[in-house]
Structure formats: structure tokens, C-alpha cells
Tab-separated table of C-alpha atoms and ligand atoms in Angstrom:
chain	number	residue	atom	x	y	z
A	1	MET	CA	-11.739	-8.419	20.008
A	2	GLU	CA	-8.061	-7.924	20.779
A	3	PRO	CA	-5.442	-9.755	18.715
A	4	LYS	CA	-4.307	-13.039	20.184
A	5	SER	CA	-1.076	-12.855	22.125
A	6	ILE	CA	1.166	-15.734	23.084
A	7	PRO	CA	1.367	-15.968	26.861
A	8	GLN	CA	4.859	-16.831	28.079
A	9	TYR	CA	4.154	-17.475	31.684
A	10	LEU	CA	1.601	-19.573	33.473
A	11	PHE	CA	0.615	-18.915	37.052
A	12	ARG	CA	-1.947	-20.898	38.981
A	13	GLN	CA	-2.914	-20.638	42.635
A	14	LEU	CA	-4.499	-23.747	44.160
A	15	PHE	CA	-6.156	-24.357	47.526
A	16	GLU	CA	-6.119	-27.323	49.918
A	17	ASN	CA	-9.174	-27.012	52.096
A	18	GLU	CA	-8.285	-29.183	55.111
A	19	SER	CA	-5.168	-27.207	56.067
A	20	SER	CA	-6.147	-24.008	54.206
A	21	THR	CA	-2.895	-24.216	52.244
A	22	TYR	CA	-2.150	-22.447	48.978
A	23	THR	CA	-0.065	-24.240	46.388
A	24	TYR	CA	1.375	-22.329	43.438
A	25	LEU	CA	2.147	-23.646	39.988
A	26	LEU	CA	4.457	-21.563	37.789
A	27	ALA	CA	5.529	-22.446	34.281
A	28	ASP	CA	7.585	-21.078	31.432
A	29	LEU	CA	5.376	-21.726	28.425
A	30	ALA	CA	8.200	-21.547	25.858
A	31	THR	CA	9.901	-24.629	27.315
A	32	LYS	CA	6.910	-25.961	29.306
A	33	GLN	CA	9.153	-26.209	32.370
A	34	ALA	CA	7.250	-25.841	35.619
A	35	LEU	CA	7.764	-25.591	39.346
A	36	ILE	CA	5.342	-25.975	42.206
A	37	ILE	CA	5.532	-24.202	45.560
A	38	ASP	CA	4.187	-25.859	48.738
A	39	PRO	CA	2.313	-28.827	47.266
A	40	VAL	CA	0.152	-30.796	49.713
A	41	VAL	CA	0.114	-34.602	49.710
A	42	ASP	CA	-3.722	-34.699	49.809
A	43	THR	CA	-4.003	-32.769	46.530
A	44	VAL	CA	-1.153	-34.385	44.594
A	45	GLU	CA	-3.573	-36.209	42.279
A	46	ARG	CA	-5.343	-32.971	41.377
A	47	ASP	CA	-2.061	-31.139	40.846
A	48	ALA	CA	-0.481	-33.945	38.810
A	49	LYS	CA	-3.541	-34.117	36.568
A	50	LEU	CA	-3.409	-30.367	35.981
A	51	ILE	CA	0.322	-30.502	35.201
A	52	GLN	CA	-0.304	-33.313	32.729
A	53	GLN	CA	-3.296	-31.621	31.087
A	54	LEU	CA	-1.280	-28.443	30.639
A	55	GLY	CA	1.542	-30.474	29.108
A	56	LEU	CA	4.094	-29.190	31.618
A	57	LYS	CA	7.389	-30.716	32.692
A	58	LEU	CA	7.681	-30.432	36.440
A	59	ARG	CA	11.264	-29.525	37.319
A	60	TYR	CA	11.065	-28.409	40.942
A	61	ALA	CA	8.883	-28.976	43.987
A	62	VAL	CA	9.793	-26.129	46.290
A	63	ASN	CA	8.839	-25.883	49.955
A	64	THR	CA	8.933	-22.555	51.747
A	65	HIS	CA	9.708	-24.398	55.008
A	66	VAL	CA	9.120	-27.618	56.940
A	67	HIS	CA	5.352	-27.428	57.424
A	68	ALA	CA	3.703	-28.487	60.665
A	69	ASP	CA	0.094	-28.426	59.516
A	70	HIS	CA	0.123	-30.659	56.446
A	71	ILE	CA	2.357	-33.160	54.702
A	72	THR	CA	4.174	-31.862	51.639
A	73	GLY	CA	3.357	-33.390	48.269
A	74	SER	CA	6.992	-33.161	47.080
A	75	GLY	CA	7.798	-36.836	47.561
A	76	GLU	CA	4.680	-38.083	45.781
A	77	LEU	CA	5.178	-35.608	42.944
A	78	LYS	CA	8.753	-36.844	42.507
A	79	LYS	CA	7.389	-40.363	42.052
A	80	LYS	CA	5.011	-39.145	39.333
A	81	PHE	CA	7.502	-36.802	37.660
A	82	PRO	CA	10.971	-38.403	37.848
A	83	ASP	CA	12.712	-35.230	36.578
A	84	CYS	CA	11.341	-33.240	39.484
A	85	LYS	CA	13.807	-32.208	42.200
A	86	SER	CA	12.740	-31.168	45.682
A	87	VAL	CA	14.031	-27.803	46.868
A	88	ILE	CA	14.178	-26.315	50.358
A	89	SER	CA	16.306	-23.905	52.388
A	90	ASN	CA	19.723	-25.126	53.562
A	91	GLU	CA	18.672	-24.029	57.051
A	92	SER	CA	15.557	-26.213	57.108
A	93	GLY	CA	17.109	-29.432	58.364
A	94	ALA	CA	14.958	-31.391	55.888
A	95	LYS	CA	16.059	-33.856	53.259
A	96	ALA	CA	15.846	-32.531	49.682
A	97	ASP	CA	17.580	-32.772	46.316
A	98	ILE	CA	18.569	-29.119	46.210
A	99	TYR	CA	19.271	-26.714	49.047
A	100	VAL	CA	18.951	-22.989	48.440
A	101	LYS	CA	20.536	-20.109	50.317
A	102	ASP	CA	19.536	-16.483	50.684
A	103	GLY	CA	20.278	-14.617	47.456
A	104	GLU	CA	20.320	-17.649	45.179
A	105	VAL	CA	17.852	-18.084	42.329
A	106	ILE	CA	15.668	-20.901	41.035
A	107	GLN	CA	15.109	-20.780	37.299
A	108	ILE	CA	12.822	-22.527	34.829
A	109	GLY	CA	12.981	-21.801	31.116
A	110	GLU	CA	15.971	-20.846	29.028
A	111	THR	CA	18.465	-18.151	29.983
A	112	GLY	CA	18.127	-15.215	27.588
A	113	LYS	CA	14.544	-16.117	26.724
A	114	THR	CA	12.710	-14.493	29.648
A	115	PRO	CA	12.782	-17.518	31.946
A	116	VAL	CA	10.828	-17.609	35.203
A	117	ILE	CA	13.225	-16.696	38.004
A	118	LEU	CA	12.596	-16.913	41.732
A	119	GLU	CA	14.932	-14.983	43.996
A	120	CYS	CA	15.366	-16.749	47.349
A	121	ARG	CA	15.114	-14.535	50.398
A	122	ALA	CA	15.721	-16.105	53.798
A	123	THR	CA	12.889	-15.016	56.092
A	124	PRO	CA	13.459	-16.946	59.347
A	125	GLY	CA	11.300	-16.478	62.442
A	126	HIS	CA	8.377	-18.857	61.975
A	127	THR	CA	11.051	-21.539	61.522
A	128	ASN	CA	14.805	-21.154	61.033
A	129	GLY	CA	14.571	-22.448	57.482
A	130	CYS	CA	11.761	-20.262	56.155
A	131	MET	CA	12.458	-18.976	52.659
A	132	SER	CA	10.407	-16.503	50.619
A	133	PHE	CA	10.603	-16.473	46.824
A	134	VAL	CA	10.362	-13.306	44.727
A	135	SER	CA	9.380	-13.132	41.068
A	136	HIS	CA	10.394	-9.630	40.000
A	137	LYS	CA	9.045	-10.099	36.498
A	138	ASN	CA	5.625	-10.904	37.865
A	139	LYS	CA	5.818	-8.504	40.767
A	140	SER	CA	4.977	-11.106	43.334
A	141	VAL	CA	6.412	-12.799	46.390
A	142	PHE	CA	5.597	-16.197	47.847
A	143	THR	CA	5.947	-15.674	51.567
A	144	GLY	CA	5.233	-19.100	53.038
A	145	ASP	CA	4.306	-18.713	56.714
A	146	ALA	CA	6.463	-15.628	57.274
A	147	LEU	CA	4.007	-12.971	56.113
A	148	LEU	CA	0.322	-13.882	55.895
A	149	ILE	CA	-2.572	-11.666	54.753
A	150	ARG	CA	-3.129	-9.313	57.706
A	151	GLY	CA	-1.153	-11.745	59.842
A	152	CYS	CA	2.046	-13.774	60.108
A	153	GLY	CA	3.201	-17.263	61.029
A	154	ARG	CA	3.250	-18.307	64.683
A	155	THR	CA	6.602	-18.319	66.438
A	156	ASP	CA	5.996	-20.648	69.372
A	157	PHE	CA	7.571	-23.877	68.068
A	158	GLN	CA	10.043	-25.150	65.426
A	159	GLN	CA	12.786	-22.686	66.497
A	160	GLY	CA	10.285	-19.865	66.215
A	161	SER	CA	11.482	-16.381	67.122
A	162	SER	CA	9.248	-13.335	66.949
A	163	ASP	CA	12.316	-11.096	67.054
A	164	LYS	CA	13.797	-12.808	63.981
A	165	LEU	CA	10.433	-12.811	62.182
A	166	TYR	CA	10.027	-9.066	62.688
A	167	THR	CA	13.471	-8.454	61.191
A	168	SER	CA	12.781	-10.804	58.274
A	169	ILE	CA	9.505	-9.161	57.300
A	170	GLN	CA	10.730	-5.596	57.742
A	171	THR	CA	14.045	-6.064	55.934
A	172	LYS	CA	13.387	-8.803	53.372
A	173	LEU	CA	9.711	-8.331	52.440
A	174	PHE	CA	8.608	-4.788	53.248
A	175	THR	CA	11.598	-3.525	51.244
A	176	LEU	CA	10.002	-4.899	48.063
A	177	PRO	CA	8.047	-2.446	45.864
A	178	ASP	CA	4.607	-1.526	47.186
A	179	ASP	CA	2.736	-3.073	44.268
A	180	TYR	CA	4.252	-6.555	44.574
A	181	ARG	CA	1.551	-9.126	45.248
A	182	VAL	CA	1.876	-11.208	48.406
A	183	TYR	CA	1.022	-14.898	48.014
A	184	PRO	CA	1.148	-16.669	51.391
A	185	ALA	CA	1.125	-20.391	52.218
A	186	HIS	CA	-2.175	-20.071	54.077
A	187	ASP	CA	-5.235	-17.990	54.610
A	188	TYR	CA	-8.194	-18.852	56.795
A	189	THR	CA	-10.598	-16.104	55.697
A	190	GLY	CA	-10.974	-16.737	51.956
A	191	GLN	CA	-8.498	-14.043	50.953
A	192	LEU	CA	-6.175	-15.193	48.203
A	193	CYS	CA	-3.554	-12.514	47.871
A	194	SER	CA	-2.496	-9.132	49.145
A	195	SER	CA	0.194	-6.573	48.311
A	196	ILE	CA	3.287	-5.247	50.059
A	197	LEU	CA	1.644	-1.820	50.428
A	198	GLU	CA	-1.487	-3.331	51.941
A	199	GLU	CA	0.470	-5.322	54.505
A	200	LYS	CA	2.745	-2.384	55.360
A	201	THR	CA	-0.391	-0.305	55.900
A	202	HIS	CA	-2.992	-2.683	57.318
A	203	ASN	CA	-1.283	-5.718	58.859
A	204	PRO	CA	-2.363	-5.437	62.503
A	205	ARG	CA	0.871	-7.026	63.766
A	206	LEU	CA	3.492	-5.638	61.423
A	207	THR	CA	2.376	-2.026	61.665
A	208	LYS	CA	3.487	-2.192	65.312
A	209	SER	CA	6.914	-1.586	66.855
A	210	ARG	CA	9.251	-4.525	67.368
A	211	ASP	CA	8.496	-4.611	71.098
A	212	GLU	CA	4.743	-4.558	70.567
A	213	PHE	CA	5.053	-7.265	67.911
A	214	ILE	CA	7.018	-9.529	70.271
A	215	GLN	CA	4.383	-8.908	72.938
A	216	ILE	CA	1.525	-9.773	70.568
A	217	MET	CA	3.241	-12.974	69.420
A	218	ALA	CA	3.911	-14.046	73.020
A	219	ASN	CA	0.231	-13.766	73.885
A	220	LEU	CA	-1.468	-15.579	71.004
A	221	LYS	CA	-2.207	-18.720	73.065
A	222	LEU	CA	-2.630	-20.906	69.976
A	223	SER	CA	-3.481	-24.575	70.193
A	224	HIS	CA	-1.095	-27.241	68.925
A	225	PRO	CA	-1.494	-27.858	65.139
A	226	LYS	CA	-3.650	-30.931	64.559
A	227	GLN	CA	-1.254	-32.703	62.237
A	228	ILE	CA	2.109	-31.640	63.693
A	229	ASP	CA	3.187	-35.016	65.111
A	230	LYS	CA	2.594	-36.664	61.763
A	231	ALA	CA	3.600	-33.762	59.539
A	232	LEU	CA	6.978	-32.766	60.964
A	233	PRO	CA	8.773	-36.122	60.689
A	234	ALA	CA	7.237	-36.722	57.256
A	235	ASN	CA	8.196	-33.290	55.960
A	236	LEU	CA	11.767	-33.693	57.136
A	237	MET	CA	11.817	-36.613	54.668
A	238	CYS	CA	10.216	-34.763	51.724
A	239	GLY	CA	6.743	-36.001	52.602
A	240	ILE	CA	7.582	-39.668	52.322
A	241	GLN	CA	7.605	-41.907	55.376
A	242	GLY	CA	10.055	-44.692	54.748
A	243	ASP	CA	13.125	-45.120	52.607
A	244	ASP	CA	12.624	-43.263	49.359
B	1	MET	CA	15.061	-4.179	41.211
B	2	GLU	CA	12.656	-3.073	38.510
B	3	PRO	CA	11.405	0.519	38.436
B	4	LYS	CA	8.136	1.111	40.217
B	5	SER	CA	5.095	1.226	37.969
B	6	ILE	CA	1.693	2.634	38.796
B	7	PRO	CA	-0.903	-0.127	38.589
B	8	GLN	CA	-4.168	1.034	37.046
B	9	TYR	CA	-6.303	-1.930	37.765
B	10	LEU	CA	-6.973	-3.940	40.875
B	11	PHE	CA	-8.261	-7.465	40.727
B	12	ARG	CA	-8.967	-9.629	43.737
B	13	GLN	CA	-10.527	-13.067	43.911
B	14	LEU	CA	-12.135	-14.022	47.240
B	15	PHE	CA	-13.546	-17.294	48.536
B	16	GLU	CA	-16.583	-18.125	50.691
B	17	ASN	CA	-15.975	-21.531	52.202
B	18	GLU	CA	-19.493	-22.676	53.155
B	19	SER	CA	-20.909	-22.498	49.620
B	20	SER	CA	-17.509	-22.639	47.835
B	21	THR	CA	-18.337	-19.354	46.115
B	22	TYR	CA	-15.835	-17.028	44.472
B	23	THR	CA	-16.393	-13.302	44.745
B	24	TYR	CA	-14.434	-10.907	42.530
B	25	LEU	CA	-13.433	-7.348	43.310
B	26	LEU	CA	-12.362	-5.149	40.384
B	27	ALA	CA	-11.279	-1.542	40.622
B	28	ASP	CA	-10.027	1.280	38.452
B	29	LEU	CA	-7.206	2.727	40.535
B	30	ALA	CA	-7.188	6.118	38.804
B	31	THR	CA	-10.686	6.940	40.053
B	32	LYS	CA	-10.835	4.292	42.835
B	33	GLN	CA	-14.180	3.132	41.458
B	34	ALA	CA	-14.879	-0.531	42.137
B	35	LEU	CA	-17.353	-3.263	41.394
B	36	ILE	CA	-17.895	-6.624	43.013
B	37	ILE	CA	-19.168	-9.768	41.297
B	38	ASP	CA	-21.189	-12.371	43.224
B	39	PRO	CA	-20.710	-11.152	46.801
B	40	VAL	CA	-21.965	-13.512	49.536
B	41	VAL	CA	-23.897	-12.211	52.537
B	42	ASP	CA	-21.743	-14.237	54.967
B	43	THR	CA	-18.550	-12.481	53.856
B	44	VAL	CA	-19.880	-8.929	53.465
B	45	GLU	CA	-17.961	-7.741	56.535
B	46	ARG	CA	-14.680	-9.075	55.145
B	47	ASP	CA	-15.343	-7.596	51.714
B	48	ALA	CA	-16.471	-4.217	53.059
B	49	LYS	CA	-13.364	-3.996	55.238
B	50	LEU	CA	-11.132	-4.748	52.247
B	51	ILE	CA	-12.929	-2.168	50.085
B	52	GLN	CA	-12.483	0.415	52.845
B	53	GLN	CA	-8.825	-0.439	53.473
B	54	LEU	CA	-8.094	-0.138	49.762
B	55	GLY	CA	-9.864	3.231	49.697
B	56	LEU	CA	-12.271	2.133	46.969
B	57	LYS	CA	-15.674	3.537	46.044
B	58	LEU	CA	-18.022	0.634	45.413
B	59	ARG	CA	-20.202	1.494	42.424
B	60	TYR	CA	-21.763	-1.819	41.438
B	61	ALA	CA	-22.656	-5.138	43.053
B	62	VAL	CA	-23.143	-7.478	40.112
B	63	ASN	CA	-24.715	-10.916	40.286
B	64	THR	CA	-24.156	-13.418	37.514
B	65	HIS	CA	-27.591	-14.923	38.287
B	66	VAL	CA	-30.107	-15.644	41.043
B	67	HIS	CA	-28.092	-18.026	43.196
B	68	ALA	CA	-29.657	-21.042	44.841
B	69	ASP	CA	-26.786	-22.031	47.109
B	70	HIS	CA	-26.033	-18.831	49.027
B	71	ILE	CA	-27.571	-15.453	49.709
B	72	THR	CA	-26.083	-12.575	47.759
B	73	GLY	CA	-24.307	-9.812	49.658
B	74	SER	CA	-25.608	-7.086	47.307
B	75	GLY	CA	-28.278	-5.780	49.649
B	76	GLU	CA	-25.980	-5.563	52.666
B	77	LEU	CA	-23.227	-3.938	50.608
B	78	LYS	CA	-25.712	-1.319	49.378
B	79	LYS	CA	-26.444	-0.442	53.007
B	80	LYS	CA	-22.733	0.043	53.704
B	81	PHE	CA	-21.961	1.820	50.425
B	82	PRO	CA	-24.955	4.015	49.526
B	83	ASP	CA	-23.554	4.807	46.045
B	84	CYS	CA	-23.515	1.137	45.152
B	85	LYS	CA	-26.121	-0.082	42.652
B	86	SER	CA	-27.120	-3.710	42.266
B	87	VAL	CA	-26.868	-5.153	38.770
B	88	ILE	CA	-28.345	-8.317	37.300
B	89	SER	CA	-29.617	-9.643	33.969
B	90	ASN	CA	-32.992	-8.371	32.739
B	91	GLU	CA	-33.954	-12.035	32.310
B	92	SER	CA	-33.291	-12.928	35.946
B	93	GLY	CA	-36.653	-11.990	37.414
B	94	ALA	CA	-34.859	-10.486	40.429
B	95	LYS	CA	-35.151	-6.999	41.844
B	96	ALA	CA	-32.135	-4.762	41.162
B	97	ASP	CA	-31.195	-1.163	40.486
B	98	ILE	CA	-29.827	-1.832	37.027
B	99	TYR	CA	-30.766	-4.529	34.524
B	100	VAL	CA	-28.272	-5.513	31.859
B	101	LYS	CA	-28.883	-7.162	28.506
B	102	ASP	CA	-26.650	-9.228	26.258
B	103	GLY	CA	-24.115	-6.956	24.539
B	104	GLU	CA	-24.306	-4.102	27.034
B	105	VAL	CA	-21.308	-2.995	29.081
B	106	ILE	CA	-20.673	-2.137	32.719
B	107	GLN	CA	-17.966	0.467	33.219
B	108	ILE	CA	-15.990	1.828	36.138
B	109	GLY	CA	-13.405	4.568	35.692
B	110	GLU	CA	-13.383	7.431	33.228
B	111	THR	CA	-14.060	7.031	29.523
B	112	GLY	CA	-10.866	7.753	27.597
B	113	LYS	CA	-8.687	6.886	30.579
B	114	THR	CA	-8.576	3.084	30.250
B	115	PRO	CA	-11.592	2.338	32.422
B	116	VAL	CA	-12.494	-1.181	33.498
B	117	ILE	CA	-15.166	-2.469	31.134
B	118	LEU	CA	-17.213	-5.638	31.455
B	119	GLU	CA	-19.007	-6.875	28.356
B	120	CYS	CA	-22.243	-8.667	29.263
B	121	ARG	CA	-22.840	-11.960	27.494
B	122	ALA	CA	-26.110	-13.749	28.146
B	123	THR	CA	-25.304	-17.397	28.899
B	124	PRO	CA	-28.640	-18.977	29.863
B	125	GLY	CA	-29.031	-22.665	30.642
B	126	HIS	CA	-28.263	-22.998	34.333
B	127	THR	CA	-30.939	-20.325	34.798
B	128	ASN	CA	-32.666	-18.130	32.198
B	129	GLY	CA	-30.994	-15.026	33.588
B	130	CYS	CA	-27.379	-16.213	33.691
B	131	MET	CA	-24.963	-13.553	32.473
B	132	SER	CA	-21.209	-13.871	31.933
B	133	PHE	CA	-18.962	-10.821	32.041
B	134	VAL	CA	-15.894	-10.396	29.837
B	135	SER	CA	-12.955	-8.091	30.533
B	136	HIS	CA	-11.081	-7.941	27.230
B	137	LYS	CA	-8.356	-5.738	28.649
B	138	ASN	CA	-7.603	-8.283	31.323
B	139	LYS	CA	-8.270	-11.293	29.136
B	140	SER	CA	-10.705	-12.836	31.537
B	141	VAL	CA	-14.313	-13.912	31.777
B	142	PHE	CA	-16.492	-14.304	34.858
B	143	THR	CA	-18.717	-17.218	33.995
B	144	GLY	CA	-20.985	-17.547	37.037
B	145	ASP	CA	-22.512	-21.038	37.074
B	146	ALA	CA	-22.540	-21.428	33.292
B	147	LEU	CA	-18.992	-22.710	32.792
B	148	LEU	CA	-17.154	-24.132	35.805
B	149	ILE	CA	-13.593	-25.501	35.941
B	150	ARG	CA	-13.864	-28.913	34.247
B	151	GLY	CA	-17.618	-28.725	34.798
B	152	CYS	CA	-20.723	-26.573	34.386
B	153	GLY	CA	-23.776	-25.485	36.347
B	154	ARG	CA	-26.615	-27.964	36.909
B	155	THR	CA	-29.696	-27.602	34.724
B	156	ASP	CA	-32.342	-29.395	36.753
B	157	PHE	CA	-34.131	-26.439	38.394
B	158	GLN	CA	-34.640	-22.645	38.023
B	159	GLN	CA	-35.653	-22.931	34.326
B	160	GLY	CA	-32.529	-24.972	33.664
B	161	SER	CA	-31.993	-26.282	30.141
B	162	SER	CA	-28.990	-28.358	29.149
B	163	ASP	CA	-29.706	-27.624	25.492
B	164	LYS	CA	-29.557	-23.866	26.111
B	165	LEU	CA	-26.473	-24.198	28.308
B	166	TYR	CA	-24.603	-26.093	25.598
B	167	THR	CA	-25.397	-23.354	23.075
B	168	SER	CA	-24.397	-20.614	25.542
B	169	ILE	CA	-21.017	-22.116	26.332
B	170	GLN	CA	-20.162	-23.064	22.765
B	171	THR	CA	-21.260	-19.772	21.183
B	172	LYS	CA	-20.697	-17.156	23.899
B	173	LEU	CA	-17.714	-18.497	25.854
B	174	PHE	CA	-15.724	-20.918	23.723
B	175	THR	CA	-15.606	-18.233	21.001
B	176	LEU	CA	-13.412	-16.092	23.267
B	177	PRO	CA	-9.627	-16.225	22.693
B	178	ASP	CA	-7.925	-19.347	24.019
B	179	ASP	CA	-5.811	-17.500	26.560
B	180	TYR	CA	-8.692	-15.765	28.343
B	181	ARG	CA	-8.834	-16.788	31.985
B	182	VAL	CA	-12.048	-18.384	33.215
B	183	TYR	CA	-13.218	-17.253	36.652
B	184	PRO	CA	-16.287	-19.214	37.764
B	185	ALA	CA	-18.711	-18.587	40.637
B	186	HIS	CA	-17.754	-21.861	42.314
B	187	ASP	CA	-15.184	-24.579	42.542
B	188	TYR	CA	-15.244	-27.517	44.905
B	189	THR	CA	-11.721	-28.842	44.310
B	190	GLY	CA	-9.507	-25.908	45.273
B	191	GLN	CA	-8.961	-24.757	41.692
B	192	LEU	CA	-9.226	-21.011	41.325
B	193	CYS	CA	-9.182	-20.319	37.635
B	194	SER	CA	-8.856	-21.941	34.241
B	195	SER	CA	-8.610	-20.779	30.621
B	196	ILE	CA	-10.849	-21.014	27.570
B	197	LEU	CA	-8.331	-23.335	25.884
B	198	GLU	CA	-8.197	-25.611	28.929
B	199	GLU	CA	-11.974	-25.931	29.105
B	200	LYS	CA	-12.318	-26.436	25.351
B	201	THR	CA	-9.724	-29.201	25.628
B	202	HIS	CA	-10.307	-30.827	29.006
B	203	ASN	CA	-13.829	-30.096	30.228
B	204	PRO	CA	-15.283	-33.612	30.452
B	205	ARG	CA	-18.809	-32.401	29.616
B	206	LEU	CA	-18.195	-29.682	27.049
B	207	THR	CA	-15.813	-31.697	24.898
B	208	LYS	CA	-18.802	-33.933	24.108
B	209	SER	CA	-21.465	-33.575	21.404
B	210	ARG	CA	-24.685	-31.742	22.234
B	211	ASP	CA	-26.596	-35.023	22.540
B	212	GLU	CA	-24.015	-36.569	24.845
B	213	PHE	CA	-23.961	-33.382	26.937
B	214	ILE	CA	-27.746	-33.442	27.348
B	215	GLN	CA	-27.515	-37.113	28.327
B	216	ILE	CA	-24.798	-36.416	30.936
B	217	MET	CA	-26.769	-33.531	32.448
B	218	ALA	CA	-29.950	-35.632	32.645
B	219	ASN	CA	-28.155	-38.308	34.647
B	220	LEU	CA	-26.310	-36.300	37.290
B	221	LYS	CA	-28.762	-37.215	40.087
B	222	LEU	CA	-27.774	-34.244	42.257
B	223	SER	CA	-29.320	-33.583	45.632
B	224	HIS	CA	-31.320	-30.422	46.312
B	225	PRO	CA	-29.046	-27.467	47.291
B	226	LYS	CA	-28.995	-27.059	51.080
B	227	GLN	CA	-29.876	-23.383	51.121
B	228	ILE	CA	-32.226	-23.153	48.119
B	229	ASP	CA	-35.487	-22.535	49.993
B	230	LYS	CA	-33.915	-19.645	51.872
B	231	ALA	CA	-31.609	-18.394	49.110
B	232	LEU	CA	-33.994	-18.106	46.166
B	233	PRO	CA	-36.611	-15.788	47.681
B	234	ALA	CA	-33.897	-13.683	49.318
B	235	ASN	CA	-31.876	-13.381	46.119
B	236	LEU	CA	-34.931	-12.295	44.158
B	237	MET	CA	-34.942	-9.331	46.552
B	238	CYS	CA	-31.218	-8.508	46.268
B	239	GLY	CA	-30.340	-10.552	49.347
B	240	ILE	CA	-32.587	-8.616	51.701
B	241	GLN	CA	-35.662	-10.223	53.202
B	242	GLY	CA	-38.184	-7.487	53.898
B	243	ASP	CA	-38.928	-4.095	52.435
B	244	ASP	CA	-35.673	-2.440	51.446
C	1	LIG	FE1	4.420	-23.459	58.918
C	2	LIG	FE1	-26.408	-21.048	40.579
């Protein structure tokens, strides 16, 4: 048996089945401060219970972008955890407590004591306000709907631009080290994570030239997301319909 | 940016939606040898494609037990990867290439060069042949249907015994270090992993006395698994119906 070590960092991936959304819980175990990325309103009870059982203090509910396929859990989580602030890109157009810009960082834990740091990288193209978040310490990147496993977000609504998305992925994500893990906002095939090297090598869209990529994205002929008419206005208000 | 490091170990959790089964792919990246735990026949194409894209050599297809809720992918994977051997507990009653006993190890990679080692721990109770697999190096345990996240496997068929299951979990799993991650064969709530400490503290069944546990398990009133009549005979033959 190995000697016991004290883990400093908690990472938990969670799945919402209806919209095939991944939610991520990260915590600094020295201070118990936590943040959650892309919570879904339908699974707020599960997530809140987990946060409470783990004894964590939820500081931030971060959205990678204004989602069209599910309602964010940020607003409901803020009700349950009054110290929790919602975070989203300044380009998103959504209401939030904190707006982040490309190059800024989100931190939980104490400076000087190996806190958990997320570097914000603007990755527009699926929407104008899409932000990816890099944890260098944990060699991972949360890509939202910009880069998916062997795919990418659609670009046919919400200010989508396949040209911008190609630039974002090539310059902001594929420039990360090969062994960084890729954690997307969705997967529809039961795959939970990938790596930068894998996507650079095997992503059927992103291994193509810019022109071919734009062509592929123009010909996807996707149907309208089921929940978009309900989700977009709600998500612009942090997942809460009404005044709060 | 941190300096690039060479990862030695690949770990990938995968999900099969119909039966809510988790499949695990582990590989030693020095030799590219890999093993898969609890593959599902419905997702063999996905898993085989991933194994090929990652350039891995599949050595073992390991089942934690004879599943009643899905057909194992072991047989189909053996057809695609002729060097792959099926592995199951000697108590399972199923056909396989290799039978493992409590205390034995399964290894991929070269001895002396930090191979990936799984320690076999017999954890009967859900079935007689249930085996859990511990990776000490990676501080994780694959618990099959013995210990689930905030739950455990049912004990009302396939030689199930709640008394045995209680002993297995308390003596073979809860004796592992608190920070070991728990990777079960199933979850129905979108939770992907847990830890020994979490289950010792928050599992609503296993935090009870033996008598209370037996009482709870006797009163679950579960319906018959949808696929059991097809799955059991197939899984006794490595997932292949017929001669091979
Ligand atoms: Fe989206
Ligand atoms: Fe089972």
C-alpha cells in the first residue's frame, strides 16, 4: 500500500443526460473553494448535494457561453450558495456578476498556495462570447462548444462564424501542449474527454484546411435545437426567468 | 507555459447510454499495451476506433462480472484484436481465456518500467464472481457492480447475497486509502466517479450496520433487468452467441 497523500485539488466531471451536457466541478481542497463550469438547471439538486457533501464553498458558476440547448444552473446555484458569483465572457451579451476577457484568470484558493487557476481564452465562432478555460497545472482545457471530441460547435446561429471558429481552435486551442486533456461541454457518443494531440490528429473537421472546414460547416443541415426558444432568453438572464 | 512532459499512462472512461454502463480503457504508453474493463457490445465500434486512433495494442478485455443488463463487448473485441485475451474471475462460471483469483494481478507494460498493474480483489455479493480491480499507482479502484456511487449492486439474483456484499465492500474496498477514486460499472444520475472517503461517509446503504443493510437490500423491490434473458447466456460465452 502506498503512503497516504493529501490531495490538493478536486476535479469532477458530471453528465446531464437530456442535453448531453458535461458540467465540471473544480475545488481547491486547502481552502475548500470551488467553481463549477456549465451547470445545468435540471441537475442543480444533484450538484448542490455533491458540493454540500464534499464540504465545498462554491465561489463561481462559470458558463463557457450562452447555451441554446439547455438552461444554465447558475441562477439556481446562486440561490443555494449566496457567495457564488456567475461568470461569463464580456462578449456574451448575458447578465452575470463577473465578466471575463481573453487573457484574464479565474482563481480559487489562496495565492502562493497552489490555487486552482483558469486562464480565459476567447474562442469565438460558435457564438461571439465563447470562452475556453485552461488549467495549466492540471493540463486540461474546458472548451465549451468550440472544440468537441472529434467535432466542434455548430456555427449557423447565435452570431456563429465558421471562419472565426477555425481561427479560434487553431490559434487558441491547438497551440496548447499535445498532452492537455480536452473537456468539452457536450458529447453525444459516450466519450468523456480527449486530448489536444488527438483532436489535432483525428478531428475530422479540424484536420482540414480553412476552406474545407467552412464548406463542411455550411453543409451540416442541422435541425433547430429543441430547447433554444426557452434556453436563450433564460440564459441571457443567468438561467432565471424573472427579476432575480 | 509549463514544459512538456511525456505521459506514461492513458486512462479513458467511456459511457454506454442504453444500459448506463461505464467502460474503462487503460494503457501503458511506453509499450502501447492496453486493457479495457467492462466493454459493451453496442459500443465496440466506438471503442475499437479509439484504440486504433491512439495506436494501442489491446491485450486484455476484463469483465468485473457476468453482467445481466448488457452484453459484453469482449468477444467482438477479440475478433478485431486477435492478441486480446478475455479475463474474468474464476468464480464467475463464464468462459474466458484467463481466469483471475483474489490477490492476483493483471499487468500491461514492461516489468521494471512502471507498468500498469491491476490488483484483483474478489468482491462477491452482487454475483459470486464479482471482482474489483485496484490501480495503486493511479489511486483508483474499478468496482463493477459491487460498490456504486451512493449505492451498490442488487443482490436478488445471480447468487446475490447482501451479507456477502456487505463483507466485500467493508473489507475489500473501504480498507483502501480514502483518496482512491471509485469507478463503478454503472451510474444512473450522471455521476462519473467518487472516492472511498465519499462512499464511506455518504453512501446511504453502506453507512448502515450489516443488519440494516440486509434489510434495505431485501426491500428494494426492483424490476427484472430488461436484457437479462439475452445478456446472461451471451455473457457466459464472452458476449458471443454460437461457437467461437
Ligand atoms: Fe452552445
Ligand atoms: Fe451486474
